mmCIF file of C-alpha atoms in Angstrom:
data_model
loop_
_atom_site.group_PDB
_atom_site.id
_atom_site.type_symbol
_atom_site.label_atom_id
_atom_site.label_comp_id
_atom_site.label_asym_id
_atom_site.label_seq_id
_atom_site.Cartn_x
_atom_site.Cartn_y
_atom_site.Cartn_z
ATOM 1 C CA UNK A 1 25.965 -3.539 125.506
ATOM 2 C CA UNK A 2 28.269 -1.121 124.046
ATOM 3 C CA UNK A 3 26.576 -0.939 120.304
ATOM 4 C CA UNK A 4 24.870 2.066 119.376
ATOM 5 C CA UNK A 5 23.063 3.073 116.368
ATOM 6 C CA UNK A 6 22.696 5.919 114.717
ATOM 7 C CA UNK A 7 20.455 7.160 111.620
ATOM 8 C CA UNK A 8 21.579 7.052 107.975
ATOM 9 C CA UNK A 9 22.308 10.740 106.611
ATOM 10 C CA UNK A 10 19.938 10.203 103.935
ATOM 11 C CA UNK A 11 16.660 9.665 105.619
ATOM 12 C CA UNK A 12 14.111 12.154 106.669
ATOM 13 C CA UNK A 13 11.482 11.589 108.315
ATOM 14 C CA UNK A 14 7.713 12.905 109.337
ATOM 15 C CA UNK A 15 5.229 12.305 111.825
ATOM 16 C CA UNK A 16 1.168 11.495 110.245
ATOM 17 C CA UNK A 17 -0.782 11.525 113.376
ATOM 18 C CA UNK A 18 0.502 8.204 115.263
ATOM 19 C CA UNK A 19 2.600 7.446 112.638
ATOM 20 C CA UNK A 20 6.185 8.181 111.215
ATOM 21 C CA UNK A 21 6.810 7.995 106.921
ATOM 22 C CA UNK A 22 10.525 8.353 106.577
ATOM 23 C CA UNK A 23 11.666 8.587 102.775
ATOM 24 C CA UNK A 24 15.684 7.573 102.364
ATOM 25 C CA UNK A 25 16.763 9.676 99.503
ATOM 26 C CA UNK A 26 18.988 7.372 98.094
ATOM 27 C CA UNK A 27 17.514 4.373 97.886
ATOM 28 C CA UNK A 28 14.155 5.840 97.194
ATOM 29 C CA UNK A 29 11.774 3.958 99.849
ATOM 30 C CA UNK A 30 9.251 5.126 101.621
ATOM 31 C CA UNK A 31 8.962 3.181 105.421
ATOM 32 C CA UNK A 32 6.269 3.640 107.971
ATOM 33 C CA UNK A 33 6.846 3.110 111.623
ATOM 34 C CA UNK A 34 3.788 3.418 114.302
ATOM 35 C CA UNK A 35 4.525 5.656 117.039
ATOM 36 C CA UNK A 36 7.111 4.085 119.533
ATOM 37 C CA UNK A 37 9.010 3.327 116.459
ATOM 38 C CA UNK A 38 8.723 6.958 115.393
ATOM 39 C CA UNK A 39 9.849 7.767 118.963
ATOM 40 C CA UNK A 40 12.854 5.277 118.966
ATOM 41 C CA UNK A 41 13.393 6.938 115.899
ATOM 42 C CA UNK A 42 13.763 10.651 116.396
ATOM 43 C CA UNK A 43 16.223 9.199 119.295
ATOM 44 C CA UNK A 44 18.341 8.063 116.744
ATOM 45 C CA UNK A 45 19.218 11.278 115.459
ATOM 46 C CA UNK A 46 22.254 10.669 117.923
ATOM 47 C CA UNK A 47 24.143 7.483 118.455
ATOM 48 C CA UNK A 48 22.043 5.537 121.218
ATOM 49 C CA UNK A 49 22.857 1.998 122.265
ATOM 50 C CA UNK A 50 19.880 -0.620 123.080
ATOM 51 C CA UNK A 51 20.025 0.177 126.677
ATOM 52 C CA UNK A 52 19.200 3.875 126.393
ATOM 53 C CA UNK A 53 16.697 3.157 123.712
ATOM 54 C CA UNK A 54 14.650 0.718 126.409
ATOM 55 C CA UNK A 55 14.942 2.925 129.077
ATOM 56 C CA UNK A 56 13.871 5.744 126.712
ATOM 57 C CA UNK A 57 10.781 3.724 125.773
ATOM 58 C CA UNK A 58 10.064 2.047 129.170
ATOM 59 C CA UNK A 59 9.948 5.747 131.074
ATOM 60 C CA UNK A 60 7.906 7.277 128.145
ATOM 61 C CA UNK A 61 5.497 4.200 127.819
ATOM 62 C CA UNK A 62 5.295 3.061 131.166
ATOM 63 C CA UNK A 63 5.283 -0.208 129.980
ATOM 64 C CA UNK A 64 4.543 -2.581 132.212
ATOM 65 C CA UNK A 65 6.014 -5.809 129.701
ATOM 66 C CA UNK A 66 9.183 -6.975 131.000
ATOM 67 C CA UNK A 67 12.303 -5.373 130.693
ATOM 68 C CA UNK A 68 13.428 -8.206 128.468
ATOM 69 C CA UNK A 69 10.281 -8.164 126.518
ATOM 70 C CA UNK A 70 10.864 -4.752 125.596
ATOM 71 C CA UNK A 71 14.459 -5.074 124.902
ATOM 72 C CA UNK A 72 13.511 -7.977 122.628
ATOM 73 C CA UNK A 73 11.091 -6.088 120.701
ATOM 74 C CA UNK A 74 13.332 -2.681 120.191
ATOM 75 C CA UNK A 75 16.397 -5.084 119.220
ATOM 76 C CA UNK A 76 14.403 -6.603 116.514
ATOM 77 C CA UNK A 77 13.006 -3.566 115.376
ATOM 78 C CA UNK A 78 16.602 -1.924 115.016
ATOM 79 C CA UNK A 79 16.928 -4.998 113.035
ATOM 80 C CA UNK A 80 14.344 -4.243 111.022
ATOM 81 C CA UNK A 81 15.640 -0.571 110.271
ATOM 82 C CA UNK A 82 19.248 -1.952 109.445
ATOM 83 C CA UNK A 83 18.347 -4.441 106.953
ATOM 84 C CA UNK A 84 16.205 -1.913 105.639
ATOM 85 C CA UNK A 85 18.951 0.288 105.330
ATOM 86 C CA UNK A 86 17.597 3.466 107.411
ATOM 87 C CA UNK A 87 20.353 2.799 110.366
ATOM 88 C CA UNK A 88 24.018 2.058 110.769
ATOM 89 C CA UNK A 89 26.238 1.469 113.703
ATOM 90 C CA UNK A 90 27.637 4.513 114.917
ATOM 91 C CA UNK A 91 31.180 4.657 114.792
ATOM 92 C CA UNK B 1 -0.812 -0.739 129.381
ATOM 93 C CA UNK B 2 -0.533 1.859 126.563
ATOM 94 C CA UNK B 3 3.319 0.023 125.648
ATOM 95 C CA UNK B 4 3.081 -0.958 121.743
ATOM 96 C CA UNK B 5 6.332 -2.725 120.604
ATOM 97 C CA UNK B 6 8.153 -0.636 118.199
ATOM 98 C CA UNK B 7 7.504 -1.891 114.751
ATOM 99 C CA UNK B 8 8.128 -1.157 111.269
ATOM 100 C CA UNK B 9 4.311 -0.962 109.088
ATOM 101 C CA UNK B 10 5.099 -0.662 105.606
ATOM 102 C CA UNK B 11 8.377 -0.740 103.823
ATOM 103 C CA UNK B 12 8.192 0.101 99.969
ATOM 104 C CA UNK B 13 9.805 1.562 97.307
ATOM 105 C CA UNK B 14 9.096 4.837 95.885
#
């Protein structure tokens, strides 16, 4: 899967203990991720496709779901951050 | 296992 994704220059983001706030500038929201979303996040400072993004979280996590469970949850939660307008597909 | 699922907690305008 050649698609990768890639922050929105407006956003910036923080880390709150084991969580992430990141504020987009220009459409003036405020969106809280917990912490493998915060990490999947400060990947995304550089274009990363789904692939890398599992393999990113499976090595860090050691999680022992499936490989298709994870890759199911990070594709819906890159979902989440395009309809909420913090991510874009990298061009 | 210490794996959470990546998830967004709270989306809201400012």
């Amino acid at each position: 899967m050649n698609v990768k994704y890639v922050q929105r220059d407006q956003c910036e983001a923080t880390q709150l203990e084991d969580e992430w706030v990141i504020l987009d500038t220009h459409l003036y929201t405020i969106t809280k991720l917990n912490e493998v979303g915060g990490f999947c996040w400060s990947l995304l400072t550089q274009p990363r496709s789904l692939d890398m993004l599992v393999q990113a979280v499976t090595d860090k996590y050691n999680a022992k779901s499936s490989i298709e469970t994870v890759q199911q949850d990070v594709e819906n939660f890159l979902s989440d951050l395009i309809s909420y307008g913090l991510l874009e597909h990298a061009s | 296992t210490g794996y959470q699922k990546p998830e967004v907690l709270s989306h809201q305008p400012v």
